[in-house]
Amino acid sequence: MKTSCVAFFIVFLGLTSLVSSQTDSCSTNLNLGSLVSFNASTLRCSPVWTSEDYILRYARSAPNVWDFVLSAPDPNSYVAIGFSPDGKMAGSSAMVGWIGRDGTPVIKQYYLGGTRESLVRPDEGNLPLINSTAKIVSRSSRLYLAFQLNTVQPSSRIIYSIGPSNLVPLSNNLLFEHRDKQSTNFDFVTGQSSVGGEYTTLRRSHGILAMLGWGILLPIGASIARYFKQWDPAWFYSHSSVQGVGFVLGLIAIILGFSLEDKISASVGTHKAIGISILVLGCLQVMAILMRPDKASKLRNYWNWYHYIVGRVLIAFAIANVFYGISLGEDGSASWNAGYGVVLAIWFVISIALEMRMWMKK
């Protein structure tokens, strides 16, 4: 009995030691010794991605030199830290590291030129790396990415990603799509890290309202006006109501878009220009309704042509800008494109059927 208790105690201590060896925290000093080219034990420490247990240690060791060590659990894949001009992955440069299947440590700088794997290019990037300082250390089931940057001030928009579990990059060093990512705003003075996705709700609200208002309700309202005029005056009130709701939702979306652009300093000139054009066309349609001539007026036919042409141009711009806006959102763009595409396909098929019925009656 005494022997079994001792054995249990030894096993318990061993498991406790194993668990503790696989964790890292800012309450413990990091000592990588001569494995890296700078003193990692004096760096400031900050948890930056709690769900994945990412810890960033950093320090300004000289006027133009910054030391970094990213600590993360080893996923048997890659871990990455990037510096972005606007908080997005596309256009950023990143340090990516992993342990190869043969046990060889690999750390490289990558340029993230886009969301496709082929646009994530190894041995490229804009990070001012100090030569021979980039190292990756594997210790107690954790990876430590260490590097130095020659810069007065690194970008505060820092992104992190983790590769798919148990899938190490091949010999060509091309990365598989990340399993998850995090975008943050980092304060190098306080060490506080705020999630860059804090504007996710604002971004999503802008997109959903624009899609629903400009990209769905306006086409539906136009179809009501074209195919249901036999139900007068119900068609007119239905058309006006649907278009009115679509215009209001679209207007709110544009206001949110301006606010979002200001908060994240996004470079979306084309998307913004098309959005403003849509708003102008929408306002012209509202003004046209207020100045609509009587049915008996000779100007009514000209007004109808104007209303039809401006409305169709508006809808074409709106649909194009919704798809373009989805592409700017990067993550999840494929599913949003597919969802909106299905809605448009249903609307198009119904419109074709109604068009055929209308021509058959004529």
Short mmCIF file of N, CA and C in Angstrom, two decimals, residues 40-154:
data_model
loop_
_atom_site.label_atom_id
_atom_site.label_comp_id
_atom_site.label_asym_id
_atom_site.label_seq_id
_atom_site.Cartn_x
_atom_site.Cartn_y
_atom_site.Cartn_z
N ALA A 40 17.04 37.34 -24.20
CA ALA A 40 15.58 37.24 -24.21
C ALA A 40 14.98 37.31 -22.82
N SER A 41 15.80 37.27 -21.77
CA SER A 41 15.28 37.22 -20.41
C SER A 41 14.84 38.59 -19.90
N THR A 42 15.24 39.66 -20.59
CA THR A 42 14.92 41.01 -20.12
C THR A 42 13.78 41.65 -20.92
N LEU A 43 13.16 40.90 -21.80
CA LEU A 43 12.12 41.46 -22.66
C LEU A 43 10.82 41.67 -21.89
N ARG A 44 10.08 42.69 -22.30
CA ARG A 44 8.72 42.87 -21.77
C ARG A 44 7.83 41.78 -22.34
N CYS A 45 6.79 41.44 -21.59
CA CYS A 45 5.97 40.29 -21.95
C CYS A 45 4.49 40.68 -21.98
N SER A 46 3.79 40.14 -22.98
CA SER A 46 2.36 40.44 -23.09
C SER A 46 1.63 39.27 -23.75
N PRO A 47 0.56 38.75 -23.12
CA PRO A 47 -0.29 37.76 -23.80
C PRO A 47 -1.05 38.46 -24.93
N VAL A 48 -0.95 37.93 -26.14
CA VAL A 48 -1.52 38.64 -27.28
C VAL A 48 -2.64 37.86 -27.98
N TRP A 49 -2.73 36.56 -27.74
CA TRP A 49 -3.79 35.74 -28.35
C TRP A 49 -4.09 34.62 -27.38
N THR A 50 -4.97 34.89 -26.45
CA THR A 50 -5.19 33.98 -25.32
C THR A 50 -5.78 32.65 -25.75
N SER A 51 -6.64 32.65 -26.76
CA SER A 51 -7.27 31.39 -27.16
C SER A 51 -6.26 30.40 -27.73
N GLU A 52 -5.16 30.90 -28.29
CA GLU A 52 -4.12 30.01 -28.82
C GLU A 52 -2.86 30.04 -27.97
N ASP A 53 -2.92 30.76 -26.84
CA ASP A 53 -1.80 30.84 -25.90
C ASP A 53 -0.55 31.43 -26.56
N TYR A 54 -0.73 32.48 -27.34
CA TYR A 54 0.40 33.20 -27.95
C TYR A 54 0.86 34.28 -26.97
N ILE A 55 2.17 34.34 -26.76
CA ILE A 55 2.76 35.34 -25.87
C ILE A 55 3.85 36.06 -26.64
N LEU A 56 3.83 37.39 -26.57
CA LEU A 56 4.84 38.18 -27.26
C LEU A 56 5.75 38.86 -26.25
N ARG A 57 7.04 38.67 -26.42
CA ARG A 57 8.04 39.38 -25.62
C ARG A 57 8.79 40.32 -26.56
N TYR A 58 9.08 41.52 -26.07
CA TYR A 58 9.69 42.52 -26.94
C TYR A 58 10.46 43.53 -26.11
N ALA A 59 11.34 44.27 -26.76
CA ALA A 59 12.08 45.35 -26.11
C ALA A 59 12.77 46.19 -27.19
N ARG A 60 12.95 47.44 -26.88
CA ARG A 60 13.75 48.32 -27.73
C ARG A 60 15.15 48.34 -27.14
N SER A 61 16.04 47.58 -27.74
CA SER A 61 17.38 47.40 -27.16
C SER A 61 18.38 48.45 -27.64
N ALA A 62 18.01 49.22 -28.65
CA ALA A 62 18.85 50.31 -29.17
C ALA A 62 17.91 51.29 -29.87
N PRO A 63 18.38 52.50 -30.18
CA PRO A 63 17.48 53.49 -30.81
C PRO A 63 16.75 52.97 -32.03
N ASN A 64 17.41 52.13 -32.84
CA ASN A 64 16.77 51.61 -34.04
C ASN A 64 16.70 50.08 -34.07
N VAL A 65 16.72 49.48 -32.89
CA VAL A 65 16.70 48.01 -32.83
C VAL A 65 15.60 47.54 -31.88
N TRP A 66 14.75 46.65 -32.38
CA TRP A 66 13.68 46.06 -31.58
C TRP A 66 13.86 44.54 -31.56
N ASP A 67 13.80 43.97 -30.34
CA ASP A 67 13.91 42.53 -30.16
C ASP A 67 12.53 41.93 -29.95
N PHE A 68 12.27 40.80 -30.60
CA PHE A 68 10.97 40.13 -30.47
C PHE A 68 11.18 38.63 -30.26
N VAL A 69 10.34 38.06 -29.38
CA VAL A 69 10.24 36.61 -29.24
C VAL A 69 8.75 36.27 -29.13
N LEU A 70 8.26 35.50 -30.09
CA LEU A 70 6.88 35.02 -30.04
C LEU A 70 6.90 33.60 -29.50
N SER A 71 6.13 33.37 -28.43
CA SER A 71 6.02 32.04 -27.83
C SER A 71 4.63 31.48 -28.13
N ALA A 72 4.59 30.24 -28.64
CA ALA A 72 3.31 29.62 -29.00
C ALA A 72 3.42 28.11 -28.89
N PRO A 73 2.32 27.43 -28.56
CA PRO A 73 2.34 25.95 -28.56
C PRO A 73 2.68 25.43 -29.95
N ASP A 74 3.40 24.35 -30.00
CA ASP A 74 3.78 23.75 -31.28
C ASP A 74 2.60 22.96 -31.84
N PRO A 75 1.99 23.42 -32.95
CA PRO A 75 0.83 22.71 -33.52
C PRO A 75 1.23 21.63 -34.53
N ASN A 76 2.54 21.30 -34.58
CA ASN A 76 3.05 20.44 -35.65
C ASN A 76 2.71 21.04 -37.01
N SER A 77 2.77 22.37 -37.05
CA SER A 77 2.55 23.14 -38.26
C SER A 77 3.34 24.43 -38.07
N TYR A 78 2.91 25.49 -38.69
CA TYR A 78 3.64 26.74 -38.54
C TYR A 78 2.91 27.70 -37.60
N VAL A 79 3.65 28.61 -37.02
CA VAL A 79 3.10 29.73 -36.27
C VAL A 79 3.69 30.99 -36.89
N ALA A 80 2.96 32.10 -36.81
CA ALA A 80 3.41 33.30 -37.53
C ALA A 80 3.03 34.57 -36.79
N ILE A 81 3.87 35.57 -36.97
CA ILE A 81 3.60 36.92 -36.50
C ILE A 81 3.90 37.87 -37.65
N GLY A 82 2.98 38.76 -37.94
CA GLY A 82 3.15 39.68 -39.06
C GLY A 82 2.90 41.12 -38.65
N PHE A 83 3.44 42.02 -39.44
CA PHE A 83 3.26 43.45 -39.22
C PHE A 83 2.56 44.02 -40.45
N SER A 84 1.41 44.65 -40.20
CA SER A 84 0.53 45.06 -41.29
C SER A 84 0.35 46.57 -41.31
N PRO A 85 0.25 47.17 -42.49
CA PRO A 85 0.00 48.61 -42.56
C PRO A 85 -1.42 49.00 -42.20
N ASP A 86 -2.37 48.07 -42.34
CA ASP A 86 -3.77 48.43 -42.12
C ASP A 86 -4.55 47.39 -41.31
N GLY A 87 -3.87 46.42 -40.73
CA GLY A 87 -4.56 45.40 -39.94
C GLY A 87 -5.00 44.20 -40.73
N LYS A 88 -4.82 44.22 -42.06
CA LYS A 88 -5.21 43.09 -42.89
C LYS A 88 -4.00 42.21 -43.17
N MET A 89 -4.27 40.96 -43.49
CA MET A 89 -3.18 40.06 -43.82
C MET A 89 -2.58 40.41 -45.17
N ALA A 90 -3.44 40.69 -46.15
CA ALA A 90 -2.94 41.05 -47.48
C ALA A 90 -2.15 42.36 -47.39
N GLY A 91 -0.94 42.34 -47.91
CA GLY A 91 -0.10 43.52 -47.89
C GLY A 91 0.85 43.57 -46.71
N SER A 92 0.80 42.58 -45.84
CA SER A 92 1.66 42.57 -44.66
C SER A 92 2.86 41.66 -44.89
N SER A 93 3.85 41.78 -44.00
CA SER A 93 5.02 40.91 -44.01
C SER A 93 5.07 40.17 -42.68
N ALA A 94 5.48 38.92 -42.71
CA ALA A 94 5.38 38.09 -41.51
C ALA A 94 6.61 37.22 -41.34
N MET A 95 6.90 36.92 -40.06
CA MET A 95 7.89 35.92 -39.72
C MET A 95 7.14 34.63 -39.40
N VAL A 96 7.50 33.57 -40.09
CA VAL A 96 6.80 32.29 -39.97
C VAL A 96 7.82 31.21 -39.63
N GLY A 97 7.48 30.37 -38.66
CA GLY A 97 8.41 29.31 -38.26
C GLY A 97 7.71 28.00 -37.97
N TRP A 98 8.45 26.91 -38.13
CA TRP A 98 7.95 25.58 -37.84
C TRP A 98 9.13 24.62 -37.69
N ILE A 99 8.83 23.46 -37.21
CA ILE A 99 9.83 22.40 -37.12
C ILE A 99 9.50 21.36 -38.18
N GLY A 100 10.45 21.13 -39.10
CA GLY A 100 10.22 20.19 -40.19
C GLY A 100 10.06 18.77 -39.70
N ARG A 101 9.58 17.92 -40.58
CA ARG A 101 9.34 16.52 -40.21
C ARG A 101 10.65 15.80 -39.84
N ASP A 102 11.76 16.31 -40.36
CA ASP A 102 13.04 15.72 -40.00
C ASP A 102 13.67 16.38 -38.78
N GLY A 103 12.88 17.27 -38.13
CA GLY A 103 13.38 17.94 -36.94
C GLY A 103 14.14 19.22 -37.21
N THR A 104 14.24 19.64 -38.46
CA THR A 104 14.96 20.86 -38.81
C THR A 104 14.12 22.09 -38.51
N PRO A 105 14.64 23.04 -37.73
CA PRO A 105 13.89 24.28 -37.48
C PRO A 105 13.95 25.20 -38.70
N VAL A 106 12.81 25.78 -39.05
CA VAL A 106 12.72 26.66 -40.21
C VAL A 106 12.04 27.95 -39.80
N ILE A 107 12.64 29.08 -40.11
CA ILE A 107 12.01 30.38 -39.90
C ILE A 107 12.31 31.24 -41.11
N LYS A 108 11.28 31.85 -41.67
CA LYS A 108 11.42 32.65 -42.89
C LYS A 108 10.51 33.86 -42.83
N GLN A 109 10.92 34.88 -43.56
CA GLN A 109 10.03 36.02 -43.77
C GLN A 109 9.18 35.76 -45.02
N TYR A 110 7.89 36.13 -44.93
CA TYR A 110 6.97 35.95 -46.05
C TYR A 110 6.31 37.29 -46.36
N TYR A 111 6.02 37.48 -47.64
CA TYR A 111 5.19 38.61 -48.04
C TYR A 111 3.80 38.09 -48.36
N LEU A 112 2.79 38.63 -47.70
CA LEU A 112 1.41 38.16 -47.89
C LEU A 112 0.75 39.03 -48.95
N GLY A 113 0.92 38.65 -50.20
CA GLY A 113 0.42 39.46 -51.30
C GLY A 113 -1.07 39.34 -51.54
N GLY A 114 -1.72 38.36 -50.95
CA GLY A 114 -3.16 38.17 -51.14
C GLY A 114 -3.63 36.98 -50.33
N THR A 115 -4.88 36.62 -50.55
CA THR A 115 -5.48 35.53 -49.77
C THR A 115 -5.19 34.16 -50.36
N ARG A 116 -4.78 34.09 -51.62
CA ARG A 116 -4.46 32.79 -52.21
C ARG A 116 -3.09 32.32 -51.76
N GLU A 117 -2.93 31.01 -51.64
CA GLU A 117 -1.67 30.45 -51.16
C GLU A 117 -0.51 30.84 -52.06
N SER A 118 -0.77 30.94 -53.37
CA SER A 118 0.31 31.27 -54.31
C SER A 118 0.82 32.69 -54.13
N LEU A 119 0.04 33.54 -53.47
CA LEU A 119 0.44 34.93 -53.27
C LEU A 119 1.19 35.14 -51.96
N VAL A 120 1.31 34.08 -51.16
CA VAL A 120 2.08 34.15 -49.92
C VAL A 120 3.48 33.65 -50.25
N ARG A 121 4.41 34.58 -50.44
CA ARG A 121 5.71 34.26 -51.03
C ARG A 121 6.82 34.22 -49.98
N PRO A 122 7.56 33.12 -49.91
CA PRO A 122 8.66 33.01 -48.95
C PRO A 122 9.87 33.83 -49.37
N ASP A 123 10.68 34.19 -48.37
CA ASP A 123 11.91 34.95 -48.59
C ASP A 123 11.66 36.30 -49.24
N GLU A 124 10.47 36.84 -49.01
CA GLU A 124 10.14 38.19 -49.46
C GLU A 124 9.47 38.91 -48.29
N GLY A 125 9.35 40.21 -48.40
CA GLY A 125 8.70 40.98 -47.35
C GLY A 125 9.40 42.30 -47.10
N ASN A 126 8.73 43.15 -46.32
CA ASN A 126 9.22 44.50 -46.07
C ASN A 126 9.78 44.69 -44.66
N LEU A 127 9.89 43.62 -43.89
CA LEU A 127 10.40 43.77 -42.53
C LEU A 127 11.91 44.04 -42.57
N PRO A 128 12.36 45.08 -41.87
CA PRO A 128 13.80 45.40 -41.85
C PRO A 128 14.55 44.49 -40.89
N LEU A 129 14.67 43.23 -41.26
CA LEU A 129 15.32 42.24 -40.40
C LEU A 129 16.82 42.51 -40.27
N ILE A 130 17.32 42.33 -39.08
CA ILE A 130 18.76 42.36 -38.87
C ILE A 130 19.30 40.98 -39.20
N ASN A 131 20.28 40.93 -40.07
CA ASN A 131 20.79 39.66 -40.58
C ASN A 131 21.19 38.70 -39.47
N SER A 132 20.84 37.42 -39.68
CA SER A 132 21.25 36.31 -38.82
C SER A 132 20.66 36.37 -37.42
N THR A 133 19.62 37.17 -37.20
CA THR A 133 19.00 37.20 -35.86
C THR A 133 17.72 36.37 -35.80
N ALA A 134 17.19 35.96 -36.94
CA ALA A 134 15.95 35.19 -36.95
C ALA A 134 16.24 33.74 -36.58
N LYS A 135 15.67 33.29 -35.48
CA LYS A 135 15.87 31.93 -35.00
C LYS A 135 14.54 31.37 -34.53
N ILE A 136 14.39 30.05 -34.60
CA ILE A 136 13.23 29.39 -34.01
C ILE A 136 13.75 28.30 -33.09
N VAL A 137 13.22 28.29 -31.88
CA VAL A 137 13.66 27.35 -30.85
C VAL A 137 12.46 26.51 -30.41
N SER A 138 12.63 25.21 -30.36
CA SER A 138 11.59 24.30 -29.86
C SER A 138 11.99 23.86 -28.46
N ARG A 139 11.08 24.10 -27.52
CA ARG A 139 11.37 23.73 -26.13
C ARG A 139 10.07 23.40 -25.43
N SER A 140 10.00 22.20 -24.83
CA SER A 140 8.84 21.78 -24.04
C SER A 140 7.53 21.95 -24.80
N SER A 141 7.51 21.46 -26.05
CA SER A 141 6.30 21.49 -26.89
C SER A 141 5.83 22.90 -27.21
N ARG A 142 6.74 23.86 -27.15
CA ARG A 142 6.42 25.23 -27.56
C ARG A 142 7.47 25.70 -28.56
N LEU A 143 7.05 26.62 -29.42
CA LEU A 143 7.95 27.24 -30.38
C LEU A 143 8.22 28.67 -29.97
N TYR A 144 9.47 29.08 -30.12
CA TYR A 144 9.88 30.45 -29.81
C TYR A 144 10.51 31.06 -31.05
N LEU A 145 9.79 32.03 -31.66
CA LEU A 145 10.29 32.72 -32.83
C LEU A 145 11.00 33.99 -32.38
N ALA A 146 12.30 34.07 -32.62
CA ALA A 146 13.09 35.21 -32.18
C ALA A 146 13.65 35.94 -33.40
N PHE A 147 13.59 37.28 -33.37
CA PHE A 147 14.14 38.07 -34.47
C PHE A 147 14.31 39.52 -34.00
N GLN A 148 15.09 40.27 -34.74
CA GLN A 148 15.32 41.68 -34.46
C GLN A 148 14.98 42.51 -35.70
N LEU A 149 14.38 43.67 -35.47
CA LEU A 149 14.05 44.59 -36.56
C LEU A 149 14.85 45.88 -36.40
N ASN A 150 15.34 46.37 -37.53
CA ASN A 150 16.07 47.63 -37.55
C ASN A 150 15.11 48.74 -37.96
N THR A 151 14.43 49.31 -36.98
CA THR A 151 13.42 50.34 -37.26
C THR A 151 13.24 51.22 -36.03
N VAL A 152 12.82 52.46 -36.27
CA VAL A 152 12.56 53.37 -35.15
C VAL A 152 11.32 52.93 -34.40
N GLN A 153 10.30 52.51 -35.14
CA GLN A 153 9.05 52.08 -34.51
C GLN A 153 8.36 51.03 -35.38
N PRO A 154 8.17 49.81 -34.89
CA PRO A 154 7.45 48.80 -35.68
C PRO A 154 5.98 49.18 -35.82
#
